[in-house]
PDB file of C-alpha atoms in Angstrom:
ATOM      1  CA  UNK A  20       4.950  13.400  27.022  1.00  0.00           C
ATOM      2  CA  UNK A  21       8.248  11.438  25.499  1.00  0.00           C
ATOM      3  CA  UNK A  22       6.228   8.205  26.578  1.00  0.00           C
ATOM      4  CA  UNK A  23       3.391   9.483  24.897  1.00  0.00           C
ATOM      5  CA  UNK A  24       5.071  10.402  21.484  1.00  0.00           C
ATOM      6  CA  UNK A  25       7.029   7.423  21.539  1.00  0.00           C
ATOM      7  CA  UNK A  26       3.794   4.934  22.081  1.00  0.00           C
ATOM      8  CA  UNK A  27       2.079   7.118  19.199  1.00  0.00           C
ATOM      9  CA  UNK A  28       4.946   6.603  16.854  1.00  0.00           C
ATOM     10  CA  UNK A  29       4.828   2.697  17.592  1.00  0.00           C
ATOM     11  CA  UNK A  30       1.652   2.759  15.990  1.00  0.00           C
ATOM     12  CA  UNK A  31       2.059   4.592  13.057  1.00  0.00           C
ATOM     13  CA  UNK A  32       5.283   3.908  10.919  1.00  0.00           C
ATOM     14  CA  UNK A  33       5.710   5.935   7.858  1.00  0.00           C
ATOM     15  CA  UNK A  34       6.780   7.012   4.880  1.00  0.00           C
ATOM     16  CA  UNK A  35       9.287   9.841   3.476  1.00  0.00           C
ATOM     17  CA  UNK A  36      11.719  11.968   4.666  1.00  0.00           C
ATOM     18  CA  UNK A  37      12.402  16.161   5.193  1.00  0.00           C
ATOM     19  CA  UNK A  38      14.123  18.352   6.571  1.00  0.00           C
ATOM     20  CA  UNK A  39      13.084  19.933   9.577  1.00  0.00           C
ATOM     21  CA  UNK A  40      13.873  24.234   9.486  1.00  0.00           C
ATOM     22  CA  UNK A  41      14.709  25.713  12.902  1.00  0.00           C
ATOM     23  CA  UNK A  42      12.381  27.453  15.232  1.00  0.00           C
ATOM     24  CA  UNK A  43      12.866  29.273  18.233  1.00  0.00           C
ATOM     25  CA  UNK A  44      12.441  26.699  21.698  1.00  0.00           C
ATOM     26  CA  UNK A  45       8.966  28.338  22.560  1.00  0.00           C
ATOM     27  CA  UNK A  46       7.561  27.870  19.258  1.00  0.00           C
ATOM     28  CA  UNK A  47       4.598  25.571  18.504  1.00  0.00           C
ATOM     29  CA  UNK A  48       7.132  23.557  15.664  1.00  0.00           C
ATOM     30  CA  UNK A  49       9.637  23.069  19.145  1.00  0.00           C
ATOM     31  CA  UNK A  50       6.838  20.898  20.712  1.00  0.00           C
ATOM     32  CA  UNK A  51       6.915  18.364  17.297  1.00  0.00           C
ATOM     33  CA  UNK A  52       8.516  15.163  17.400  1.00  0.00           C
ATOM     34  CA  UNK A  53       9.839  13.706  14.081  1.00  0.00           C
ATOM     35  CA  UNK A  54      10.302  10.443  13.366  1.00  0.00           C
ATOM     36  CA  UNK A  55      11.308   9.221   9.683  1.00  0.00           C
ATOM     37  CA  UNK A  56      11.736   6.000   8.848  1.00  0.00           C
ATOM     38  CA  UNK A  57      13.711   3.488   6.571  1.00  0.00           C
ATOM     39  CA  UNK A  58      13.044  -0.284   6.053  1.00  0.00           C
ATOM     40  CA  UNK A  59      12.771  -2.725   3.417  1.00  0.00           C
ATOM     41  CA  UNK A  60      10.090  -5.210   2.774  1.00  0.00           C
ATOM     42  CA  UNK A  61       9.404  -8.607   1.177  1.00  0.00           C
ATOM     43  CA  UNK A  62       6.008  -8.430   0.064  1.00  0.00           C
ATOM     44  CA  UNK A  63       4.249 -11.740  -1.282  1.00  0.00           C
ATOM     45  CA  UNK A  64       1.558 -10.666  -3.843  1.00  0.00           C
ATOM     46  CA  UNK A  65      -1.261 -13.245  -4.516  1.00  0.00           C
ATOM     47  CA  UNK A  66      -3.740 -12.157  -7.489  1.00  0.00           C
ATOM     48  CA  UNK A  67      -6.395 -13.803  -9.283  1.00  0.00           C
ATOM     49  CA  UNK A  68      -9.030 -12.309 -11.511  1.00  0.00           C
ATOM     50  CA  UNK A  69     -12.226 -13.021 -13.419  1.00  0.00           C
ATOM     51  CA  UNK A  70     -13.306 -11.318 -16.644  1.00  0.00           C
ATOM     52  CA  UNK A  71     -16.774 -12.275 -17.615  1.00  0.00           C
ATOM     53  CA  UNK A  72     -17.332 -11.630 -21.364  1.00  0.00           C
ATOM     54  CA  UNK A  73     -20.517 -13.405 -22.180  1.00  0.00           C
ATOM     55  CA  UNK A  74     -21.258 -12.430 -25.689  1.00  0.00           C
ATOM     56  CA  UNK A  75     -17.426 -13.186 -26.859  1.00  0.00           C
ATOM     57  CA  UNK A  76     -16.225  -9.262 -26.990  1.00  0.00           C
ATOM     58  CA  UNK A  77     -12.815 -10.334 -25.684  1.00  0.00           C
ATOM     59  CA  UNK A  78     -12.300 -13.945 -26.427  1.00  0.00           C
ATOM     60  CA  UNK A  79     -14.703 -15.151 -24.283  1.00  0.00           C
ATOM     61  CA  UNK A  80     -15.479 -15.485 -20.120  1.00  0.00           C
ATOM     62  CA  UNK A  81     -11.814 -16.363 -18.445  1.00  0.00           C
ATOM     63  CA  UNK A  82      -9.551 -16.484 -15.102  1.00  0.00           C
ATOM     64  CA  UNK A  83      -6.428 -16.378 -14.312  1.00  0.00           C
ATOM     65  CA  UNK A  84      -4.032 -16.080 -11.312  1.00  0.00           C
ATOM     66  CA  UNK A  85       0.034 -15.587 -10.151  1.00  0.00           C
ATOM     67  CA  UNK A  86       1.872 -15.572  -7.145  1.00  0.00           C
ATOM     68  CA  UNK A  87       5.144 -13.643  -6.664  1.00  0.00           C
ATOM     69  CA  UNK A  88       7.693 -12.402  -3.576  1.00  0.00           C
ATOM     70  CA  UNK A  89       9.044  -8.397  -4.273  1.00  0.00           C
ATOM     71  CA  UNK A  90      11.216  -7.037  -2.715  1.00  0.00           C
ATOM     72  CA  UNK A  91      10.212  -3.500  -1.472  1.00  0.00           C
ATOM     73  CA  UNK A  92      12.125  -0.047  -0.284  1.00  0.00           C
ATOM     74  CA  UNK A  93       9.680   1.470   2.963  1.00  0.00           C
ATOM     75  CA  UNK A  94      10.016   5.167   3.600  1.00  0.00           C
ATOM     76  CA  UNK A  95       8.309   7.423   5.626  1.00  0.00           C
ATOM     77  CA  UNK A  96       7.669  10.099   8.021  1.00  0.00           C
ATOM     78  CA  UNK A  97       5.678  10.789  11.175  1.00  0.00           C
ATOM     79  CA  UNK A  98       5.297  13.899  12.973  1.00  0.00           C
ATOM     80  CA  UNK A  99       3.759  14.075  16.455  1.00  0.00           C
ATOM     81  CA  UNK A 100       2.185  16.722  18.543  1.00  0.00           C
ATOM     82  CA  UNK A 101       0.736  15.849  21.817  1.00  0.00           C
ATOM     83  CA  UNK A 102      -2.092  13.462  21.399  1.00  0.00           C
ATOM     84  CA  UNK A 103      -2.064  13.750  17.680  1.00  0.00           C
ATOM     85  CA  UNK A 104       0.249  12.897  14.612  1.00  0.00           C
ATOM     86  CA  UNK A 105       0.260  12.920  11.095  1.00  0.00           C
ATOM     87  CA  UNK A 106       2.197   9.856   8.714  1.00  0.00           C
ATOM     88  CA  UNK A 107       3.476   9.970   5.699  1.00  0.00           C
ATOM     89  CA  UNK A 108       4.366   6.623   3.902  1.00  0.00           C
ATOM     90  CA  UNK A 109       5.588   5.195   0.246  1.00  0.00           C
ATOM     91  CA  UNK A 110       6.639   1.488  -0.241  1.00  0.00           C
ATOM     92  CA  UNK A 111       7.931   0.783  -3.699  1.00  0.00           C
ATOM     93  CA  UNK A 112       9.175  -2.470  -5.274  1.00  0.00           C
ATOM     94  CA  UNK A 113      12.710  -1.522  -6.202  1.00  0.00           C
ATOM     95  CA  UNK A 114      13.441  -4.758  -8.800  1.00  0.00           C
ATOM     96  CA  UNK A 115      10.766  -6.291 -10.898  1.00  0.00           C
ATOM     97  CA  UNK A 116       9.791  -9.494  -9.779  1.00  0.00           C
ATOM     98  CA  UNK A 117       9.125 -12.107 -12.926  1.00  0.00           C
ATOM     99  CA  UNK A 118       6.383 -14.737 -12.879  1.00  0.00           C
ATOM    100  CA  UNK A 119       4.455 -17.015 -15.086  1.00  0.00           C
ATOM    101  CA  UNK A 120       0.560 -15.824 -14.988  1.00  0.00           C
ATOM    102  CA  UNK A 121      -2.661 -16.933 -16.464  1.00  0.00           C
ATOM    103  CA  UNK A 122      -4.107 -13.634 -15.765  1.00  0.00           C
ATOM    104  CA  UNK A 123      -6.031 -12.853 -19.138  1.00  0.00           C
ATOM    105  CA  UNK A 124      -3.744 -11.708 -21.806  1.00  0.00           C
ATOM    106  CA  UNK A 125      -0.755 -12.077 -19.775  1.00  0.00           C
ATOM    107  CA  UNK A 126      -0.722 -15.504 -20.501  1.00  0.00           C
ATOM    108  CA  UNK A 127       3.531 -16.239 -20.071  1.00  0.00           C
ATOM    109  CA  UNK A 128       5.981 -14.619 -18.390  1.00  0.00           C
ATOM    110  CA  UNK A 129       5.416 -10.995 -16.749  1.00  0.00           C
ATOM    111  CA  UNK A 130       7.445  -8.672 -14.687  1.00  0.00           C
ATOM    112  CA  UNK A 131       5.206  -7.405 -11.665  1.00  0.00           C
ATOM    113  CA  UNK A 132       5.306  -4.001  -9.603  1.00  0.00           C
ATOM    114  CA  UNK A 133       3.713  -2.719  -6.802  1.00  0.00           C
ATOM    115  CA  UNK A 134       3.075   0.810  -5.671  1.00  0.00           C
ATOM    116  CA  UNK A 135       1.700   2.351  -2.567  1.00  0.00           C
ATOM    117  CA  UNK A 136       1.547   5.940  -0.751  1.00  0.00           C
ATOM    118  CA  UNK A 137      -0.199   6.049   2.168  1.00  0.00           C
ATOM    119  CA  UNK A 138      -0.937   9.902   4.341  1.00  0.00           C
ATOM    120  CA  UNK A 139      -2.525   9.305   7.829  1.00  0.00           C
ATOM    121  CA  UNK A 140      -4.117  10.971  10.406  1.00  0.00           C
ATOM    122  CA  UNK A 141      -4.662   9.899  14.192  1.00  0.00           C
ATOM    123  CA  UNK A 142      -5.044  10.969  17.935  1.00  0.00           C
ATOM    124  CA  UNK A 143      -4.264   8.960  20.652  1.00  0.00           C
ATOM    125  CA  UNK A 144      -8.014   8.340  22.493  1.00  0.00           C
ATOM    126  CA  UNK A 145      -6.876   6.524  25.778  1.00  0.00           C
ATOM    127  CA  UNK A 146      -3.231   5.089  26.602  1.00  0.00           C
ATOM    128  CA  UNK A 147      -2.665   2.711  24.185  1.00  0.00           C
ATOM    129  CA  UNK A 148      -5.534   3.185  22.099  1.00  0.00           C
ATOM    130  CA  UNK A 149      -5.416   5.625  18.710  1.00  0.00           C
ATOM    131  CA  UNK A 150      -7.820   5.756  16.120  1.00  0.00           C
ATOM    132  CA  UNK A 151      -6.871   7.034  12.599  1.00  0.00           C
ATOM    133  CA  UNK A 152      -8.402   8.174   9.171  1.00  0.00           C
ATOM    134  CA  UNK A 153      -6.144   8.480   5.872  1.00  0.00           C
ATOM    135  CA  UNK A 154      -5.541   8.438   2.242  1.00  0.00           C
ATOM    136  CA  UNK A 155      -4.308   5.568   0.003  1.00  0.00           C
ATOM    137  CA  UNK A 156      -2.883   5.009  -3.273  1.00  0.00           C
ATOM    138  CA  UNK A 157      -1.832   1.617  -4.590  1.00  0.00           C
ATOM    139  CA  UNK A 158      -1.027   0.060  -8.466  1.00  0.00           C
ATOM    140  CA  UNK A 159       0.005  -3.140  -9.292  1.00  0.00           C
ATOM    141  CA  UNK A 160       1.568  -3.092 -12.518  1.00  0.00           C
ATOM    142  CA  UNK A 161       2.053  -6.544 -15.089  1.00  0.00           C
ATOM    143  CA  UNK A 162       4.223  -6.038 -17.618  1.00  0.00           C
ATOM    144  CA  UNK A 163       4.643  -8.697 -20.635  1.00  0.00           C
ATOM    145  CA  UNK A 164       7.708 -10.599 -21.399  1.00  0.00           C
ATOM    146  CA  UNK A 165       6.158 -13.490 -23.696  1.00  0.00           C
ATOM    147  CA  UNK A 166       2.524 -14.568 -24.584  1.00  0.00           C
ATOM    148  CA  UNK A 167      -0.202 -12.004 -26.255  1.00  0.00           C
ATOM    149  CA  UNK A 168       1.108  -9.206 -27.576  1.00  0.00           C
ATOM    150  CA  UNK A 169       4.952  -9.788 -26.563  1.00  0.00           C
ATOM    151  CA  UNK A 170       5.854  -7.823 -29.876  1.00  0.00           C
ATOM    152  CA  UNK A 171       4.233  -4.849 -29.233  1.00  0.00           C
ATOM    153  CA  UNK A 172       6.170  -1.002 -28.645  1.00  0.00           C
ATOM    154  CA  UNK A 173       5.810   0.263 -26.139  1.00  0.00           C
ATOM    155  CA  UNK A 174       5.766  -3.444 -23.965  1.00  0.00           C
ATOM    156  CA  UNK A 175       2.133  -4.752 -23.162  1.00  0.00           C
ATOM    157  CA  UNK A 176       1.461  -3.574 -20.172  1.00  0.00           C
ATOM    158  CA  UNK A 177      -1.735  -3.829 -17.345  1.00  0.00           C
ATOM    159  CA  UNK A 178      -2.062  -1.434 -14.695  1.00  0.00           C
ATOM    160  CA  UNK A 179      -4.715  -2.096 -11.697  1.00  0.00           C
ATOM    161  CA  UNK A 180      -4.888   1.076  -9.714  1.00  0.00           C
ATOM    162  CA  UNK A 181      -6.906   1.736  -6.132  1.00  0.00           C
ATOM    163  CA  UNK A 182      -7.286   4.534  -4.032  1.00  0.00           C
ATOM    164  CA  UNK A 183      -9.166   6.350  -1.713  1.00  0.00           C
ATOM    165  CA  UNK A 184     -10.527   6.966   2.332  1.00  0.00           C
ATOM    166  CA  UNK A 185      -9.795   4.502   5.266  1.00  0.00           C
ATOM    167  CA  UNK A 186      -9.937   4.119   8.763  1.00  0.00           C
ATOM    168  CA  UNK A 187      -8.980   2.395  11.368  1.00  0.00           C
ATOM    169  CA  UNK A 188      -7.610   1.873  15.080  1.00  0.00           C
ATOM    170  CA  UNK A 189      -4.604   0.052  16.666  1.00  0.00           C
ATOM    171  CA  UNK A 190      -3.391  -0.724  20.008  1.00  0.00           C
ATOM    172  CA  UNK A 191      -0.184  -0.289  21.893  1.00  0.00           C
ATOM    173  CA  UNK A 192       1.241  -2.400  24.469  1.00  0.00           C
ATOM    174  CA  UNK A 193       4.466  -1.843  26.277  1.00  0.00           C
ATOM    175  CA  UNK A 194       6.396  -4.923  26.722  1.00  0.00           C
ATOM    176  CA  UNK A 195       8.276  -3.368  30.553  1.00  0.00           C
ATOM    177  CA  UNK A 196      11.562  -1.236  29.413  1.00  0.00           C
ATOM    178  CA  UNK A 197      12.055  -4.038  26.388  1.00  0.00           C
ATOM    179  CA  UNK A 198       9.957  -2.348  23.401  1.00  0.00           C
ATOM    180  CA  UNK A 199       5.934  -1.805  22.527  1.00  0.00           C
ATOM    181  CA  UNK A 200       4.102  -4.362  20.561  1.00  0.00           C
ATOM    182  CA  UNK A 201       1.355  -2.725  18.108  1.00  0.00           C
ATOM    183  CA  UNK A 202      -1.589  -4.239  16.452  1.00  0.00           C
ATOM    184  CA  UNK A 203      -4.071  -2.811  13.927  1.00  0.00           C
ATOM    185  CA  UNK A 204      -6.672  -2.909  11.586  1.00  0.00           C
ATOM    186  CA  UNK A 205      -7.826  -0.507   8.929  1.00  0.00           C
ATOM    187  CA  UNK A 206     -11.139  -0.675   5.883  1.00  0.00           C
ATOM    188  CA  UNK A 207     -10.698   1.261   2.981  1.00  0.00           C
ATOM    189  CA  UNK A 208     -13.420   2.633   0.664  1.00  0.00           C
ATOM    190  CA  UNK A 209     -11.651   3.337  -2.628  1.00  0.00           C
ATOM    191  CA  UNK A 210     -12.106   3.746  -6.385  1.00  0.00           C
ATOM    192  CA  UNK A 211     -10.487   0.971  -8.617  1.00  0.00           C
ATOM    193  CA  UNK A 212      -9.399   0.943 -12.255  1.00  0.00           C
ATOM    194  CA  UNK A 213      -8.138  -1.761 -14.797  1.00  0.00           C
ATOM    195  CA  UNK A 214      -6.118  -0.845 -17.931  1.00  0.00           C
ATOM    196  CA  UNK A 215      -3.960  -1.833 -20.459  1.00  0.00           C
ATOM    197  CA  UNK A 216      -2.214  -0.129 -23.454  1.00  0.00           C
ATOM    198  CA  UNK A 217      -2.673  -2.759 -26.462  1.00  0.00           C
ATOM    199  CA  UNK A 218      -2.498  -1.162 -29.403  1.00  0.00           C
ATOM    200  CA  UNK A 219      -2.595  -3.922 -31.879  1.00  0.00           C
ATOM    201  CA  UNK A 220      -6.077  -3.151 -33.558  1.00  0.00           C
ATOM    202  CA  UNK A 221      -8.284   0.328 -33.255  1.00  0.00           C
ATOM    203  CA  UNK A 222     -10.216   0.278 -29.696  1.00  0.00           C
ATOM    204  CA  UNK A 223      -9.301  -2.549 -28.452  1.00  0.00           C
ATOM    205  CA  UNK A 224      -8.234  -1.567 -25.243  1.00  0.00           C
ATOM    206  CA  UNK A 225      -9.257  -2.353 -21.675  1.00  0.00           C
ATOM    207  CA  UNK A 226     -10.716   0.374 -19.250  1.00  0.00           C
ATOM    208  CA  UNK A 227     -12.484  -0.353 -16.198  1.00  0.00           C
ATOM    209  CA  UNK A 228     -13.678   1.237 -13.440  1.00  0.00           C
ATOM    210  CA  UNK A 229     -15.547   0.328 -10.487  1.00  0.00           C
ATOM    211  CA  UNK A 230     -15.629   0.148  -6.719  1.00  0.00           C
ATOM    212  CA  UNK A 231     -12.413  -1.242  -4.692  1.00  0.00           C
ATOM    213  CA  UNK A 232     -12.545  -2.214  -0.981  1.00  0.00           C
ATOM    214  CA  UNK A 233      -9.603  -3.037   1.408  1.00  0.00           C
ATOM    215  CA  UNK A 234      -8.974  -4.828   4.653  1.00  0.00           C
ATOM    216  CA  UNK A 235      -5.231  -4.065   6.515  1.00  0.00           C
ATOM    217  CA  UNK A 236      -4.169  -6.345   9.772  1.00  0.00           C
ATOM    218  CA  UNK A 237      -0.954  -5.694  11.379  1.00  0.00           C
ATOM    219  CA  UNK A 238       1.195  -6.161  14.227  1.00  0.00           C
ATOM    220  CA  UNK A 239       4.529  -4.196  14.863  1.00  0.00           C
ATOM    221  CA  UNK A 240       7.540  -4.315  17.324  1.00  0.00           C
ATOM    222  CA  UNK A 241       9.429  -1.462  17.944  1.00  0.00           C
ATOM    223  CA  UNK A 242      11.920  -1.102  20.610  1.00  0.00           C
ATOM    224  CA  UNK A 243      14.877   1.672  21.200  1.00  0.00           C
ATOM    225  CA  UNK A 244      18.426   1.047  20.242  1.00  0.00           C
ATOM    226  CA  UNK A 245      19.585   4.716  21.580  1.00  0.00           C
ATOM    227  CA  UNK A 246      17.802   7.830  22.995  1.00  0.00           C
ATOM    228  CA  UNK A 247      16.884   9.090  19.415  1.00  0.00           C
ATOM    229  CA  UNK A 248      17.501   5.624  17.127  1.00  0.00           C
ATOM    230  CA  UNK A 249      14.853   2.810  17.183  1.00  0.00           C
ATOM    231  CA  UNK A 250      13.773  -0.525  15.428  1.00  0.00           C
ATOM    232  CA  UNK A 251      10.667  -2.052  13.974  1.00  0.00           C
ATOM    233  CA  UNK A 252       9.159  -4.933  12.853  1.00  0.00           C
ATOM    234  CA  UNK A 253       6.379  -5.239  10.647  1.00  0.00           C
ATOM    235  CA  UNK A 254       3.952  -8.047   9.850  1.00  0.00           C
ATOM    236  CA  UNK A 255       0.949  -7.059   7.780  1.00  0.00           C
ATOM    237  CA  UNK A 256      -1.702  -8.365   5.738  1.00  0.00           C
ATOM    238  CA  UNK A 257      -3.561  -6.469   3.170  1.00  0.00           C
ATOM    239  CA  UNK A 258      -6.728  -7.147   0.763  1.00  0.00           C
ATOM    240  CA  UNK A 259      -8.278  -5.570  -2.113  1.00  0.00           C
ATOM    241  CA  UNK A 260     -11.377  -7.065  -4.097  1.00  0.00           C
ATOM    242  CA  UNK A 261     -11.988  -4.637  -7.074  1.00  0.00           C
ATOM    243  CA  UNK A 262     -15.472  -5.158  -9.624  1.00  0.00           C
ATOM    244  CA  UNK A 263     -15.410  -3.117 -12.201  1.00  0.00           C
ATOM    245  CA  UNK A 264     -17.233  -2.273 -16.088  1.00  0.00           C
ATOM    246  CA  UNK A 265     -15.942  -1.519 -19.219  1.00  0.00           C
ATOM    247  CA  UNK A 266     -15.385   2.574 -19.049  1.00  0.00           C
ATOM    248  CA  UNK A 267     -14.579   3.059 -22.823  1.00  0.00           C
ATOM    249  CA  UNK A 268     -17.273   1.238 -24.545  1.00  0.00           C
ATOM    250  CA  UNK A 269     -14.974  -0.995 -26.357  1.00  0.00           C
ATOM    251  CA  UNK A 270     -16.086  -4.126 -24.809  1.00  0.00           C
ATOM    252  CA  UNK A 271     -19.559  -3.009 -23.242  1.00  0.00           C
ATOM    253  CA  UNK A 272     -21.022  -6.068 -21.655  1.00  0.00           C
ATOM    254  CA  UNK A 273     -17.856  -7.574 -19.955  1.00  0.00           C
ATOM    255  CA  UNK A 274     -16.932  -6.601 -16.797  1.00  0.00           C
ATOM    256  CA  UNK A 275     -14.032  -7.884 -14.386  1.00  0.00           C
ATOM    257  CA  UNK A 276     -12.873  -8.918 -10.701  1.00  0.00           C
ATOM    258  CA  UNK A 277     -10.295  -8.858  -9.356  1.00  0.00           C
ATOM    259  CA  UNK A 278      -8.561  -9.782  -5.694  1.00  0.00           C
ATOM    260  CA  UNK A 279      -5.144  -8.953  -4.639  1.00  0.00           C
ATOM    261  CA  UNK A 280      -3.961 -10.205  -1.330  1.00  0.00           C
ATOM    262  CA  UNK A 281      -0.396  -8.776   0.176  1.00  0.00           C
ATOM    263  CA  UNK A 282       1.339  -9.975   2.722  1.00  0.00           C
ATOM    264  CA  UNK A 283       4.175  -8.018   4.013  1.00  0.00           C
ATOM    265  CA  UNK A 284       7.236  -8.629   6.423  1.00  0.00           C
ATOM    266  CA  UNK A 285       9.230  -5.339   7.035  1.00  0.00           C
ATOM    267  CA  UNK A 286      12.385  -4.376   9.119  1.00  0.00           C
ATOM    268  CA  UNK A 287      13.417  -0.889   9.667  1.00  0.00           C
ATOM    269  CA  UNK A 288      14.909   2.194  11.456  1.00  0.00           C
ATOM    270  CA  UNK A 289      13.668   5.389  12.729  1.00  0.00           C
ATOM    271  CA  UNK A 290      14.907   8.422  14.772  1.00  0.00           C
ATOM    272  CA  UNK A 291      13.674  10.672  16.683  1.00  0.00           C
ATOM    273  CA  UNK A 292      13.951  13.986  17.362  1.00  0.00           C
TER     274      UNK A 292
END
């Protein structure tokens, strides 16, 4: 059963931590193992997007793109009981990483965030193979340091939110008594939104909504330092294409794309017990 939980938690790093109350060594809570988790990221954000404003609403039919490395805090928590187990996980960028974009309206230098909360649920089918379903949250935000509307209080800011359903299986492979090597893949069906808070003329705002999709491949190595202390390492790529139309009616026949593309190296600790 230790094997078990142990192979399970390999393939499911997480997010958050609690406290866990005491229960009496018959209970069904006994029979849990918890595992939270610490790590930190660098996560390498590429993002271009198309807004397509044919009859001149918003200065006309544009692109624009950045690059930029963040530097993330990972935590999380994972709770197994025999076959099954339940994740909990939040990476957020702890510093603001600054970049020149061409992004539309961003034009200049911007500060960039990135969000995501992740809760997952999975059962071990055969040894080595789980299959999971879960709930995902993500939000990049751009915030203006020069170019259009640099002036402005509170700072320009664009925020491109997804979330919603995915699933997904992975596979766990023992390496002997050395550590377990995990791969996965996950598709998420979401909703996406695109904002911004300019308030330099009477609605002239951006809202849109639309339809997000999202591709995750990973592969982790985790391997014991003591009975109840462990390592990990995390490669993992992530995609989300968004289309979406104006929602507020300020700008009502342009529409926008958008494609962010993450990939993430990680390093962390987690206990068990």
């Amino acid at each position: 059963m230790i094997k078990m939980k142990k192979t399970l938690l390999a393939a499911s790093i997480s997010a958050m931590a609690f406290s866990q109350m005491a229960y009496a060594e018959d209970s069904f809570w006994s029979k849990i193992t918890w595992a939270p988790t610490a790590g930190v990221q660098m996560k390498n954000l590429s993002f271009d997007q198309d807004l397509n404003d044919p009859n001149n609403l918003a200065g006309g039919t544009r692109s624009g793109d950045f690059e930029v490395d963040m530097p993330v805090l990972s935590l999380g928590l994972t709770a197994v009981y025999d076959r099954f187990y339940v994740a909990i996980k939040r990476d957020d960028s702890f510093d603001d990483a600054l970049t020149n974009t061409t992004v539309p309206f961003t034009g200049g230098k911007s500060s960039v965030e990135r969000e995501d909360m992740s809760l997952t649920f999975g059962m071990n089918v055969v040894t080595g193979l789980n299959v999971f379903v879960g709930y995902m949250d993500g939000e990049t935000t751009l915030k203006n340091i020069t170019g259009f509307a640099s002036a402005q209080t509170p700072r320009y800011t664009q925020e491109y939110k997804e979330d919603g359903l995915f699933t997904g299986v992975s596979y766990s492979l023992p390496i002997k008594e050395m550590g377990t090597l995990s791969f996965s893949t996950a598709y998420a069906f979401m909703d996406g939104t695109y904002e911004d808070n300019f308030n330099g003329a009477p609605n002239q705002d951006f809202e849109y909504d639309g339809d997000s999709e999202g591709l995750s491949l990973g592969v982790t190595w985790s391997a014991p330092i003591t009975e109840t202390i462990g390592y990990y390492l995390d490669l993992r790529y992530q995609q989300y294409d968004f289309e979406g139309d104006d929602a507020n009616g300020n700008f009502p026949t342009t529409d926008v794309e958008t494609e962010e593309k993450l990939l993430t190296y990680s390093a962390g600790l987690q206990w068990y017990f």
